[in-house]
Coordinates of C-alpha atoms in Angstrom, one line a residue:
X1471 CA 158.0 84.3 81.4
X1472 CA 156.6 83.6 78.0
X1473 CA 157.7 80.4 76.3
X1474 CA 158.2 82.3 73.1
X1475 CA 161.6 83.5 74.2
X1476 CA 162.9 80.1 73.5
X1477 CA 160.4 78.3 71.3
X1478 CA 160.3 74.5 71.5
X1479 CA 161.0 73.7 67.9
X1480 CA 160.0 70.3 66.3
X1481 CA 163.0 68.4 64.9
X1482 CA 160.8 66.4 62.5
X1483 CA 161.4 67.1 58.9
X1484 CA 157.8 66.4 57.8
X1485 CA 155.3 68.6 56.1
X1486 CA 157.9 71.0 55.0
X1487 CA 157.0 74.0 52.8
X1488 CA 158.6 74.3 49.5
X1489 CA 158.8 78.0 48.5
X1490 CA 159.9 78.3 44.9
X1491 CA 161.2 81.7 43.8
X1492 CA 160.2 82.4 40.2
X1493 CA 162.1 85.3 38.6
X1494 CA 161.1 86.5 35.1
X1495 CA 162.2 83.8 32.6
X1496 CA 164.1 86.2 30.5
X1497 CA 166.5 87.2 33.3
X1498 CA 167.8 83.7 34.2
X1499 CA 169.4 85.4 37.2
X1500 CA 170.9 83.6 40.1
X1501 CA 169.2 84.6 43.3
X1502 CA 170.7 84.7 46.8
X1503 CA 168.6 84.6 50.0
X1504 CA 169.8 86.6 53.0
X1505 CA 168.6 87.8 56.4
X1506 CA 165.9 85.2 56.4
X1507 CA 164.1 85.0 59.8
X1508 CA 161.4 82.7 61.1
X1509 CA 159.3 84.3 63.9
X1510 CA 157.4 82.5 66.5
X1511 CA 154.1 83.5 64.9
X1512 CA 155.0 81.6 61.7
X1513 CA 156.0 84.7 59.6
X1514 CA 159.0 84.4 57.3
X1515 CA 160.8 87.6 56.3
X1516 CA 163.9 88.2 54.3
X1517 CA 165.7 89.5 51.3
X1518 CA 166.6 88.0 47.9
X1519 CA 169.1 89.7 45.6
X1520 CA 170.5 89.3 42.1
X1521 CA 174.1 90.2 41.3
X1522 CA 174.4 89.6 37.6
X1523 CA 173.3 93.1 36.6
X1524 CA 170.2 92.0 34.7
X1525 CA 167.2 94.2 34.6
X1526 CA 164.3 92.7 36.6
X1527 CA 160.7 93.6 37.3
X1528 CA 159.7 95.7 40.3
X1529 CA 158.5 92.5 42.0
X1530 CA 159.4 88.8 41.8
X1531 CA 156.9 86.2 42.7
X1532 CA 157.4 83.5 45.4
X1533 CA 155.1 80.6 44.8
X1534 CA 154.4 78.6 48.0
X1535 CA 154.0 74.8 47.8
X1536 CA 153.0 72.3 50.4
X1537 CA 154.9 69.1 51.1
X1538 CA 152.7 67.3 48.7
X1539 CA 153.6 69.6 45.8
X1540 CA 150.2 71.4 45.8
X1541 CA 150.4 75.2 45.4
X1542 CA 148.9 76.9 48.4
X1543 CA 149.6 80.6 47.8
X1544 CA 151.8 83.4 46.5
X1545 CA 154.0 85.9 48.1
X1546 CA 155.6 88.9 46.3
X1547 CA 159.2 90.0 46.9
X1548 CA 159.2 93.8 46.3
X1549 CA 162.1 95.8 44.9
X1550 CA 163.9 97.7 47.6
X1551 CA 167.2 99.1 46.3
X1552 CA 170.1 98.7 43.9
X1553 CA 173.8 99.0 45.0
X1554 CA 176.9 98.1 43.0
X1555 CA 174.9 96.3 40.4
X1556 CA 173.0 94.3 42.9
X1557 CA 169.1 94.5 43.1
X1558 CA 167.5 93.7 46.5
X1559 CA 164.0 92.5 47.0
X1560 CA 162.2 92.1 50.4
X1561 CA 159.5 89.7 51.3
X1562 CA 157.4 89.1 54.4
X1563 CA 154.6 86.7 55.3
X1564 CA 153.7 83.2 54.2
X1565 CA 150.1 82.3 53.4
X1566 CA 148.5 79.6 55.4
X1567 CA 149.3 78.5 59.0
X1568 CA 153.0 77.8 59.6
X1569 CA 152.7 78.1 63.4
X1570 CA 152.2 74.4 64.0
X1571 CA 155.5 73.3 65.5
X1572 CA 157.4 75.7 63.2
X1573 CA 158.3 72.9 60.8
X1574 CA 161.3 73.3 58.5
X1575 CA 160.7 75.2 55.3
X1576 CA 162.7 75.3 52.1
X1577 CA 163.1 78.4 49.8
X1578 CA 164.2 77.3 46.3
X1579 CA 164.5 79.3 43.2
X1580 CA 163.1 77.7 40.0
X1581 CA 165.7 79.0 37.6
X1582 CA 166.9 76.4 35.2
X1583 CA 170.2 74.8 36.1
X1584 CA 170.4 76.4 39.5
X1585 CA 170.1 74.3 42.6
X1586 CA 170.7 76.8 45.4
X1587 CA 168.1 76.7 48.2
X1588 CA 167.5 77.6 51.9
X1589 CA 166.7 75.2 54.6
X1590 CA 165.1 77.5 57.2
X1591 CA 165.0 75.5 60.4
X1592 CA 167.9 73.3 59.4
X1593 CA 171.0 74.4 61.1
X1594 CA 174.7 74.4 60.1
X1595 CA 176.8 74.1 63.2
X1596 CA 180.4 75.0 62.9
X1597 CA 183.5 75.8 64.9
X1598 CA 187.2 75.1 65.5
X1599 CA 188.9 72.4 67.5
X1600 CA 192.3 73.4 69.0
X1601 CA 194.3 70.2 69.2
X1602 CA 196.6 71.3 72.0
X1603 CA 199.1 68.5 71.3
X1604 CA 196.7 65.9 70.0
X1605 CA 197.2 64.7 66.4
X1606 CA 194.8 65.3 63.6
X1607 CA 194.9 61.7 62.6
X1608 CA 192.6 59.7 64.8
X1609 CA 190.5 62.6 66.0
X1610 CA 186.8 62.0 65.9
X1611 CA 184.0 64.5 66.5
X1612 CA 180.5 63.5 67.5
X1613 CA 177.3 65.5 67.7
X1614 CA 174.4 64.0 69.6
X1615 CA 171.1 65.1 71.1
X1616 CA 167.3 65.0 70.5
X1617 CA 167.6 61.5 69.0
X1618 CA 170.1 62.7 66.5
X1619 CA 173.7 61.5 66.3
X1620 CA 176.5 62.0 63.7
X1621 CA 180.1 60.7 64.1
X1622 CA 182.7 62.4 61.9
X1623 CA 186.4 61.3 61.8
X1624 CA 189.1 63.7 60.8
X1625 CA 189.3 64.0 57.0
X1626 CA 185.6 63.4 56.4
X1627 CA 183.8 65.9 54.2
X1628 CA 180.3 65.0 52.9
X1629 CA 178.8 67.5 50.5
X1630 CA 180.3 70.4 52.5
X1631 CA 177.8 69.6 55.3
X1632 CA 179.5 67.2 57.6
X1633 CA 183.2 67.6 58.1
X1634 CA 186.3 67.6 60.3
X1635 CA 189.2 68.9 58.3
X1636 CA 192.1 71.4 58.1
X1637 CA 192.4 74.0 55.3
X1638 CA 196.0 75.0 55.2
X1639 CA 198.5 73.5 57.6
X1640 CA 200.5 76.7 57.7
X1641 CA 197.5 78.4 59.2
X1642 CA 195.6 75.5 60.8
X1643 CA 198.6 73.4 62.0
X1644 CA 197.2 72.8 65.4
X1645 CA 193.4 73.0 64.8
X1646 CA 190.6 71.5 62.9
X1647 CA 187.5 73.0 61.4
X1648 CA 184.3 71.1 62.1
X1649 CA 180.8 71.4 60.8
X1650 CA 177.5 69.6 61.1
X1651 CA 174.0 70.0 59.7
X1652 CA 171.2 69.2 62.2
X1653 CA 167.5 69.9 62.9
X1654 CA 166.6 72.3 65.6
X1655 CA 167.6 71.3 69.1
X1656 CA 170.3 71.3 71.8
X1657 CA 173.3 69.2 71.1
X1658 CA 176.5 68.0 72.8
X1659 CA 179.6 68.1 70.6
X1660 CA 182.5 65.9 71.7
X1661 CA 186.0 65.4 70.3
X1662 CA 188.2 62.4 71.1
X1663 CA 191.6 61.2 70.3
X1664 CA 193.0 58.6 72.7
X1665 CA 193.3 60.3 76.1
X1666 CA 192.5 63.7 74.6
X1667 CA 188.9 65.0 74.9
X1668 CA 186.9 68.2 74.5
X1669 CA 183.1 68.9 74.7
X1670 CA 180.6 71.6 74.6
X1671 CA 176.8 72.2 74.4
X1672 CA 175.3 74.0 71.5
X1673 CA 171.7 75.3 70.9
X1674 CA 170.3 75.3 67.4
X1675 CA 166.8 76.6 68.2
X1676 CA 166.9 80.4 67.9
X1677 CA 165.0 82.8 65.7
X1678 CA 166.6 85.4 63.5
X1679 CA 169.9 83.7 62.7
X1680 CA 171.9 84.6 59.7
X1681 CA 171.6 82.5 56.6
X1682 CA 174.8 81.2 55.0
X1683 CA 175.6 79.1 51.9
X1684 CA 177.3 75.7 52.4
X1685 CA 177.9 73.9 49.2
X1686 CA 174.8 74.5 47.1
X1687 CA 172.5 74.9 50.1
X1688 CA 171.8 77.8 52.5
X1689 CA 171.4 77.0 56.2
X1690 CA 170.7 78.9 59.4
X1691 CA 174.3 79.4 60.7
X1692 CA 175.2 78.4 64.3
X1693 CA 178.7 79.4 65.4
X1694 CA 179.4 76.7 68.0
X1695 CA 182.5 78.3 69.6
X1696 CA 185.9 76.8 69.8
X1697 CA 187.0 73.8 71.7
X1698 CA 190.4 72.9 73.1
X1699 CA 191.6 69.3 73.6
X1700 CA 192.6 68.5 77.1
X1701 CA 194.7 65.6 78.6
X1702 CA 193.4 63.7 81.7
X1703 CA 194.7 65.2 85.0
X1704 CA 196.4 63.2 87.6
X1705 CA 196.0 59.9 85.9
X1706 CA 192.2 60.2 86.2
X1707 CA 189.6 60.0 83.5
X1708 CA 189.4 62.5 80.7
X1709 CA 188.1 66.1 81.3
X1710 CA 186.1 68.3 78.9
X1711 CA 187.7 71.2 77.2
X1712 CA 186.5 74.8 77.4
X1713 CA 185.3 76.7 74.4
X1714 CA 188.1 78.9 73.2
X1715 CA 189.7 79.8 76.5
X1716 CA 186.7 79.6 78.7
X1717 CA 183.9 78.8 76.3
X1718 CA 182.8 82.4 75.7
X1719 CA 180.6 82.3 72.7
X1720 CA 177.5 84.5 72.4
X1721 CA 175.7 86.9 70.1
X1722 CA 173.6 90.0 70.9
X1723 CA 170.4 91.1 69.2
X1724 CA 168.8 94.1 70.9
X1725 CA 168.1 93.1 74.5
X1726 CA 168.6 89.4 73.9
X1727 CA 171.9 87.5 74.3
X1728 CA 172.2 84.1 72.8
X1729 CA 174.8 81.9 74.5
X1730 CA 176.3 78.9 72.7
X1731 CA 178.5 77.6 75.5
X1732 CA 178.1 78.4 79.2
X1733 CA 179.6 81.8 79.5
X1734 CA 178.4 85.3 78.5
X1735 CA 181.0 88.0 77.8
X1736 CA 181.3 91.3 79.6
X1737 CA 181.0 93.2 76.2
X1738 CA 177.8 91.4 75.3
X1739 CA 176.2 92.3 78.7
X1740 CA 177.2 96.0 78.3
X1741 CA 175.9 96.1 74.7
X1742 CA 172.6 94.4 75.5
X1743 CA 171.9 96.7 78.5
X1744 CA 172.4 99.9 76.5
X1745 CA 169.2 101.8 77.1
X1746 CA 167.4 98.9 78.7
X1747 CA 166.4 97.8 82.2
X1748 CA 166.0 94.1 81.3
X1749 CA 168.1 91.7 79.2
X1750 CA 167.1 88.2 78.2
X1751 CA 169.9 85.5 78.0
X1752 CA 169.1 82.3 76.1
X1753 CA 171.2 79.4 77.2
X1754 CA 171.6 75.9 75.6
X1755 CA 172.2 74.0 78.9
X1756 CA 171.6 74.2 82.6
X1757 CA 174.5 76.5 83.6
X1758 CA 175.5 80.1 82.9
X1759 CA 178.6 82.0 84.0
X1760 CA 178.7 85.8 84.1
X1761 CA 181.4 88.3 85.0
X1762 CA 180.4 89.7 88.5
X1763 CA 182.3 92.9 88.0
X1764 CA 180.4 93.8 84.9
X1765 CA 177.0 92.9 86.5
X1766 CA 177.9 95.2 89.5
X1767 CA 178.8 98.1 87.2
X1768 CA 175.6 97.7 85.3
X1769 CA 173.6 97.7 88.5
X1770 CA 175.4 100.8 89.8
X1771 CA 174.4 102.6 86.6
X1772 CA 170.9 101.2 86.6
X1773 CA 169.5 99.9 89.9
X1774 CA 166.5 98.5 88.0
X1775 CA 168.7 96.2 85.9
X1776 CA 167.4 92.7 85.6
X1777 CA 168.6 89.6 83.7
X1778 CA 166.2 86.9 82.6
X1779 CA 167.9 83.6 81.9
X1780 CA 166.0 81.2 79.7
X1781 CA 166.7 77.5 79.0
X1782 CA 164.6 74.8 77.4
X1783 CA 163.0 73.8 80.7
X1784 CA 162.9 76.9 82.8
X1785 CA 163.7 80.6 83.2
X1786 CA 165.0 82.8 86.1
X1787 CA 164.5 86.5 86.5
X1788 CA 167.2 88.1 88.6
X1789 CA 167.2 91.8 89.6
X1790 CA 170.9 92.5 89.9
X1791 CA 170.4 94.3 93.1
X1792 CA 169.5 91.2 95.0
X1793 CA 172.8 89.6 94.3
X1794 CA 174.8 92.0 96.4
X1795 CA 178.0 91.1 94.5
X1796 CA 180.3 93.6 96.3
X1797 CA 179.3 92.0 99.6
X1798 CA 179.9 88.5 98.1
X1799 CA 183.4 89.5 97.0
X1800 CA 184.2 91.0 100.4
X1801 CA 183.0 87.9 102.2
X1802 CA 185.4 85.8 100.1
X1803 CA 188.2 88.3 100.6
X1804 CA 188.6 89.0 96.9
X1805 CA 187.9 91.6 94.3
X1806 CA 184.9 91.8 91.9
X1807 CA 187.3 91.4 89.0
X1808 CA 188.1 87.9 90.0
X1809 CA 184.6 86.8 90.7
X1810 CA 182.2 84.9 88.5
X1811 CA 178.5 84.4 89.1
X1812 CA 177.2 81.0 88.2
X1813 CA 173.4 80.5 87.7
X1814 CA 172.1 76.9 87.4
X1815 CA 168.7 75.5 86.5
X1816 CA 169.0 71.8 86.5
X1817 CA 166.3 69.1 86.1
X1818 CA 166.6 66.9 89.1
X1819 CA 167.6 63.2 88.9
X1820 CA 164.9 60.6 88.5
X1821 CA 165.3 59.5 92.1
X1822 CA 164.8 63.0 93.4
X1823 CA 161.8 63.5 91.1
X1824 CA 160.3 60.3 92.6
X1825 CA 160.8 61.7 96.1
X1826 CA 159.1 65.0 95.1
X1827 CA 156.2 63.0 93.6
X1828 CA 155.9 60.9 96.8
X1829 CA 155.9 64.1 98.9
X1830 CA 153.1 65.6 96.7
X1831 CA 151.1 62.4 97.1
X1832 CA 151.2 62.7 100.9
X1833 CA 149.2 65.9 100.7
X1834 CA 146.8 64.6 98.0
X1835 CA 148.6 66.2 95.0
X1836 CA 150.1 64.9 91.8
X1837 CA 153.5 66.0 90.4
X1838 CA 153.3 67.7 86.9
X1839 CA 156.5 67.7 84.8
X1840 CA 160.1 67.5 86.1
X1841 CA 161.2 69.4 89.2
X1842 CA 164.1 71.9 88.7
X1843 CA 166.8 72.9 91.1
X1844 CA 167.7 76.6 90.9
X1845 CA 171.1 77.7 92.3
X1846 CA 173.3 80.7 92.5
X1847 CA 176.9 81.0 93.6
X1848 CA 179.9 83.2 93.2
X1849 CA 183.3 81.6 92.4
X1850 CA 186.7 83.2 92.7
X1851 CA 189.5 82.7 90.2
X1852 CA 191.2 80.5 92.8
X1853 CA 188.2 78.2 93.1
X1854 CA 186.6 79.5 96.3
X1855 CA 182.8 79.7 96.2
X1856 CA 179.9 81.0 98.1
X1857 CA 176.2 80.2 97.6
X1858 CA 173.6 82.9 97.3
X1859 CA 170.5 81.4 98.8
X1860 CA 168.3 84.2 100.1
X1861 CA 167.1 87.5 98.7
X1862 CA 165.5 89.0 101.8
X1863 CA 161.9 89.9 101.1
X1864 CA 162.4 90.3 97.4
X1865 CA 160.4 87.7 95.5
X1866 CA 162.2 86.8 92.3
X1867 CA 160.4 85.0 89.5
X1868 CA 161.4 81.6 88.1
X1869 CA 159.3 79.8 85.5
X1870 CA 158.9 76.1 84.8
X1871 CA 157.8 75.1 81.2
X1872 CA 155.3 72.3 81.2
X1873 CA 154.4 70.0 78.3
X1874 CA 150.7 70.1 79.1
X1875 CA 148.0 72.6 80.0
X1876 CA 147.0 72.7 83.7
X1877 CA 144.2 74.4 85.6
X1878 CA 145.4 77.5 87.5
X1879 CA 142.7 77.0 90.2
X1880 CA 143.8 73.4 90.9
X1881 CA 147.6 73.8 90.5
X1882 CA 150.5 75.5 92.2
X1883 CA 154.2 75.8 92.4
X1884 CA 155.8 74.1 95.3
X1885 CA 159.2 74.0 97.0
X1886 CA 160.6 70.6 97.9
X1887 CA 162.5 70.1 101.2
X1888 CA 164.7 67.0 101.1
X1889 CA 165.3 67.0 104.9
X1890 CA 161.6 66.7 105.7
X1891 CA 160.6 65.0 102.4
X1892 CA 157.8 67.6 102.0
X1893 CA 156.4 70.1 99.5
X1894 CA 155.1 73.5 100.4
X1895 CA 153.1 76.2 98.6
X1896 CA 155.0 78.7 96.5
X1897 CA 153.3 81.9 95.2
X1898 CA 152.7 81.1 91.5
X1899 CA 150.6 82.1 88.5
X1900 CA 150.1 80.3 85.2
X1901 CA 150.1 81.2 81.6
X1902 CA 148.8 78.8 79.0
X1903 CA 149.2 78.9 75.2
X1904 CA 149.1 76.3 72.5
X1905 CA 148.1 73.6 74.9
X1906 CA 151.1 74.1 77.2
X1907 CA 151.3 76.0 80.5
X1908 CA 154.1 78.0 82.1
X1909 CA 154.2 78.2 85.8
X1910 CA 155.7 81.5 87.1
X1911 CA 156.9 80.9 90.7
X1912 CA 157.7 83.7 93.1
X1913 CA 160.0 83.2 96.1
X1914 CA 162.9 84.8 97.9
X1915 CA 165.2 81.7 98.2
X1916 CA 166.7 79.1 95.9
X1917 CA 165.8 75.4 96.2
X1918 CA 164.1 72.6 94.2
X1919 CA 160.8 73.8 92.6
X1920 CA 158.0 71.8 91.0
X1921 CA 154.4 72.1 89.9
X1922 CA 151.7 69.9 91.4
X1923 CA 147.9 69.7 90.9
X1924 CA 145.1 68.4 93.0
X1925 CA 141.3 68.3 93.2
X1926 CA 140.2 68.8 96.8
X1927 CA 136.6 69.0 97.9
X1928 CA 135.1 69.3 101.4
X1929 CA 131.7 67.8 102.1
X1930 CA 130.8 70.5 104.7
X1931 CA 131.3 73.5 102.3
X1932 CA 128.2 73.8 100.2
X1933 CA 128.3 75.2 96.7
X1934 CA 126.5 78.4 97.7
X1935 CA 128.9 79.2 100.6
X1936 CA 130.4 82.7 100.1
X1937 CA 134.0 81.3 100.6
X1938 CA 133.5 78.0 98.7
X1939 CA 135.7 79.1 95.7
X1940 CA 138.4 80.6 98.0
X1941 CA 138.6 77.5 100.2
X1942 CA 138.7 75.1 97.3
X1943 CA 141.4 77.1 95.5
X1944 CA 143.6 77.5 98.5
X1945 CA 143.2 73.8 99.5
X1946 CA 144.3 72.8 96.0
X1947 CA 147.3 75.1 96.3
X1948 CA 148.3 73.7 99.7
X1949 CA 147.7 77.0 101.5
X1950 CA 144.9 75.8 103.7
X1951 CA 144.0 72.3 104.9
X1952 CA 140.9 70.7 106.2
X1953 CA 140.3 69.4 109.7
X1954 CA 140.0 66.0 108.0
X1955 CA 140.2 64.8 104.4
X1956 CA 136.5 65.7 103.9
X1957 CA 135.8 68.5 106.4
X1958 CA 136.9 72.1 106.6
X1959 CA 134.7 73.4 109.5
X1960 CA 134.1 76.9 108.0
X1961 CA 132.6 78.4 111.2
X1962 CA 135.3 77.2 113.6
X1963 CA 137.3 80.0 115.1
X1964 CA 141.0 80.6 114.3
X1965 CA 143.7 81.1 116.9
X1966 CA 146.5 83.7 116.6
X1967 CA 149.1 80.9 116.2
X1968 CA 147.1 79.2 113.5
X1969 CA 146.7 82.4 111.5
X1970 CA 150.4 83.3 112.0
X1971 CA 151.3 79.9 110.5
X1972 CA 148.8 80.4 107.7
X1973 CA 150.4 83.8 106.8
X1974 CA 153.9 82.3 106.9
X1975 CA 152.8 79.5 104.6
X1976 CA 151.1 81.9 102.2
X1977 CA 154.3 83.9 101.7
X1978 CA 156.5 80.7 101.4
X1979 CA 158.6 81.9 104.3
X1980 CA 160.9 79.3 105.9
X1981 CA 159.9 78.5 109.5
X1982 CA 162.7 79.6 111.9
X1983 CA 164.3 77.5 114.6
X1984 CA 165.1 78.8 118.0
X1985 CA 163.2 80.6 120.8
X1986 CA 161.0 83.7 120.3
X1987 CA 160.9 86.7 122.5
X1988 CA 157.4 86.0 123.7
X1989 CA 157.1 84.6 127.2
X1990 CA 154.1 82.4 126.4
X1991 CA 155.3 80.7 123.2
X1992 CA 156.2 77.2 124.5
X1993 CA 159.5 75.8 123.4
X1994 CA 159.1 72.9 121.0
X1995 CA 155.4 73.7 120.3
X1996 CA 154.1 73.1 116.8
X1997 CA 153.7 76.8 116.2
X1998 CA 157.0 78.1 117.6
X1999 CA 158.9 78.0 114.2
X2000 CA 156.1 79.8 112.4
X2001 CA 155.6 82.4 115.2
X2002 CA 159.3 83.1 115.1
X2003 CA 159.3 83.5 111.3
X2004 CA 156.2 85.7 111.4
X2005 CA 157.8 87.9 114.0
X2006 CA 161.1 88.3 112.1
X2007 CA 159.1 89.2 109.0
X2008 CA 157.1 91.9 110.8
X2009 CA 153.8 90.1 110.3
X2010 CA 152.9 89.9 114.0
X2011 CA 153.4 91.9 117.2
X2012 CA 152.9 90.8 120.8
X2013 CA 151.2 92.5 123.7
X2014 CA 152.8 95.1 126.0
X2015 CA 153.2 92.4 128.7
X2016 CA 155.6 90.4 126.4
X2017 CA 153.1 87.7 125.5
X2018 CA 151.8 86.6 122.1
X2019 CA 148.7 84.7 123.3
X2020 CA 149.1 82.0 120.6
X2021 CA 145.9 80.1 121.7
X2022 CA 143.7 83.2 121.8
X2023 CA 141.0 83.4 119.1
X2024 CA 142.0 86.0 116.5
X2025 CA 139.7 89.0 115.9
X2026 CA 138.7 90.4 112.5
X2027 CA 140.8 93.5 113.0
X2028 CA 143.8 91.5 113.9
X2029 CA 143.3 89.4 110.8
X2030 CA 143.1 92.5 108.6
X2031 CA 146.2 94.0 110.2
X2032 CA 148.3 90.9 109.7
X2033 CA 147.2 90.5 106.1
X2034 CA 148.1 94.1 105.3
X2035 CA 151.6 93.5 106.8
X2036 CA 151.9 90.4 104.7
X2037 CA 151.3 92.6 101.6
X2038 CA 154.0 95.0 102.7
X2039 CA 156.4 92.2 103.3
X2040 CA 155.8 91.0 99.7
X2041 CA 156.7 94.5 98.4
X2042 CA 153.1 95.5 97.8
X2043 CA 152.5 97.8 100.7
X2044 CA 149.9 100.6 100.5
X2045 CA 150.2 103.9 102.4
X2046 CA 147.1 106.1 102.9
X2047 CA 146.9 109.7 104.0
X2048 CA 144.7 110.5 107.1
X2049 CA 142.0 111.8 104.8
X2050 CA 142.0 108.5 102.8
X2051 CA 141.9 106.5 105.9
X2052 CA 138.8 108.4 107.1
X2053 CA 137.2 108.0 103.7
X2054 CA 137.6 104.3 103.7
X2055 CA 136.1 103.9 107.2
X2056 CA 133.3 106.5 106.7
X2057 CA 130.6 104.2 105.6
X2058 CA 130.8 101.9 108.7
X2059 CA 128.8 102.9 111.8
X2060 CA 131.2 100.9 114.1
X2061 CA 134.4 102.3 112.6
X2062 CA 135.1 104.0 115.9
X2063 CA 135.4 100.6 117.5
X2064 CA 138.5 99.7 115.4
X2065 CA 141.6 99.8 117.7
X2066 CA 143.8 102.9 117.2
X2067 CA 146.7 100.6 116.4
X2068 CA 144.7 99.0 113.5
X2069 CA 142.9 101.9 112.0
X2070 CA 145.3 102.5 109.0
X2071 CA 145.7 98.8 108.3
X2072 CA 141.9 98.2 108.4
X2073 CA 141.5 101.1 105.9
X2074 CA 144.1 99.6 103.6
X2075 CA 142.4 96.2 103.8
X2076 CA 139.0 97.8 102.9
X2077 CA 140.5 99.8 100.0
X2078 CA 142.3 96.7 98.7
X2079 CA 139.0 94.7 98.8
X2080 CA 140.5 92.2 101.2
X2081 CA 138.0 93.0 104.0
X2082 CA 134.3 93.5 103.5
X2083 CA 131.9 94.5 106.2
X2084 CA 129.6 92.0 107.9
X2085 CA 127.0 94.0 106.1
X2086 CA 127.0 97.3 104.3
X2087 CA 127.5 99.4 107.5
X2088 CA 129.1 97.1 110.0
X2089 CA 132.8 96.0 110.3
X2090 CA 132.5 94.1 113.6
X2091 CA 136.3 94.6 114.2
X2092 CA 136.3 92.7 117.5
X2093 CA 134.3 89.7 116.4
X2094 CA 136.1 86.4 116.3
X2095 CA 137.3 85.4 112.9
X2096 CA 136.3 82.1 111.4
X2097 CA 138.2 79.7 109.2
X2098 CA 136.1 80.7 106.2
X2099 CA 136.8 84.4 106.8
X2100 CA 140.5 83.7 107.2
X2101 CA 140.6 81.7 103.9
X2102 CA 138.7 84.4 102.0
X2103 CA 141.0 87.1 103.2
X2104 CA 144.1 85.1 102.4
X2105 CA 142.8 84.3 98.9
X2106 CA 141.9 88.0 98.2
X2107 CA 145.3 89.3 99.4
X2108 CA 147.3 86.7 97.4
X2109 CA 145.3 87.5 94.3
X2110 CA 145.6 91.3 94.8
X2111 CA 149.4 91.1 94.9
X2112 CA 149.7 88.6 92.0
X2113 CA 150.8 85.6 94.1
X2114 CA 147.9 83.4 92.8
X2115 CA 145.7 83.6 89.7

């Protein structure tokens, strides 16, 4: 998930660019800016038009000034069309580098006696407050967030920017109009009047918004949605009001839905998915509610349909098929029409973050950023709910946005288990841009996820060892561990139980409690949960006599076969024809020694560059596998399926 889908925009009002529009002096026309957008690469585009019927040149010049008043360049607005006496000019591009934090810019025309201007990156947030029995007098609205706070009592209007007022009592007898001007950011708007309260969260950080005139200024417009005052229930404390009968407030632009409250509408979902497999939903907070019936209909029409939910701290990519919404409705004894899907991505509390950091320290790692808890549940109209925790063997992507750059070789995503106070490896890759990394974690269950980094070195693994890089990388990612803090013992053999546990860990599969079907897997042994999990995932098979032989040393062909099964479990399986199998094995003189049960899997491992011969012509399928060989194979297979960088 690229961070550009929800750029982190600076709220500082420093170093702003003053763009003065100079029309020909003879015209003295009043210009209006419209459709101004500010892209993540720093490019400003838009239209300026004149409606006084004057004849203007084919181009008008936009002079660009820095915050210190020095001229830094020129951009031309080119004539596009004339309609009903209005001449339209388009412009695109700003000279110089505007990508640094996307600071606010101001577009101002230099015509004598005209003060109209545009504050691109300054937002005008507006909506309606339904009083629901509360009086106008005494009602106060507050906007707060990102170090910004403004309190506006009813009746306040300041330069048409801050206000809480009614227009005509015959129309607005039971509601107020409210408006705020604020820098980019995410805000909470609250309304209070005695025991009546309402609140909602609003994001003012999106690209491509409409420009609108407020007073003598133009702002990026943010429709905040409506709020309804509520009285406290049952004598308790005040409760927040929904936005306009449920808080539905969103807008659609192509395949992107911007949500201003916490709910996306059915119509917006249908519109965004027209002709698309994937839709991105930008949310201002940590919760999103979606109509289950609409999602199910979209999935029935397009089994590839996926939603990507993006907040300021994380993103979540959900193929609609993994939700099994019809099954969820049946389990709750209700219909899809009464079901709502709730998706949450919440930063954990400081105490939980401390617990995750302590768990990371136990394994020699350091926590980076704030852990995030991902959750899914369906809720009926009567309030019944059911969590969706597991997606089978479908690995869904969730991204954590970090405020620093990290090394992909030294860092990994982890899942935190509160019951055991431990962190475990999660398949993850990293993207870094502008000094900040995004960790893309891949797992088939919901939980608390975080990013950790470490710098492990083993004294007995020399720099020229063929598996040095693989061992170090997997150790830093908490996939393999040394026999001590400083030793790895590369040439030590690996048992079948040890490799089963390693495979389970590499796939981030939860160990399973309970007995296995193998007669020689001892109840309560350290490996029993891992062997059971590996068996249920189809990674390991036993022998015809019903045994698993957990303490037997694993062979190279067994190693290869189990790794290929792990690839298949992760959805990256490879099938070869008989001719392709023969072609992969043809160069090895001992290929006839590969067990019949392992021939195809060995061929897949060779083709996928997971297994190499002991030399150019020898596979040695029955040789015992070493810890170094096991680490190398695990590293290669995880890299081949995109589970590590």
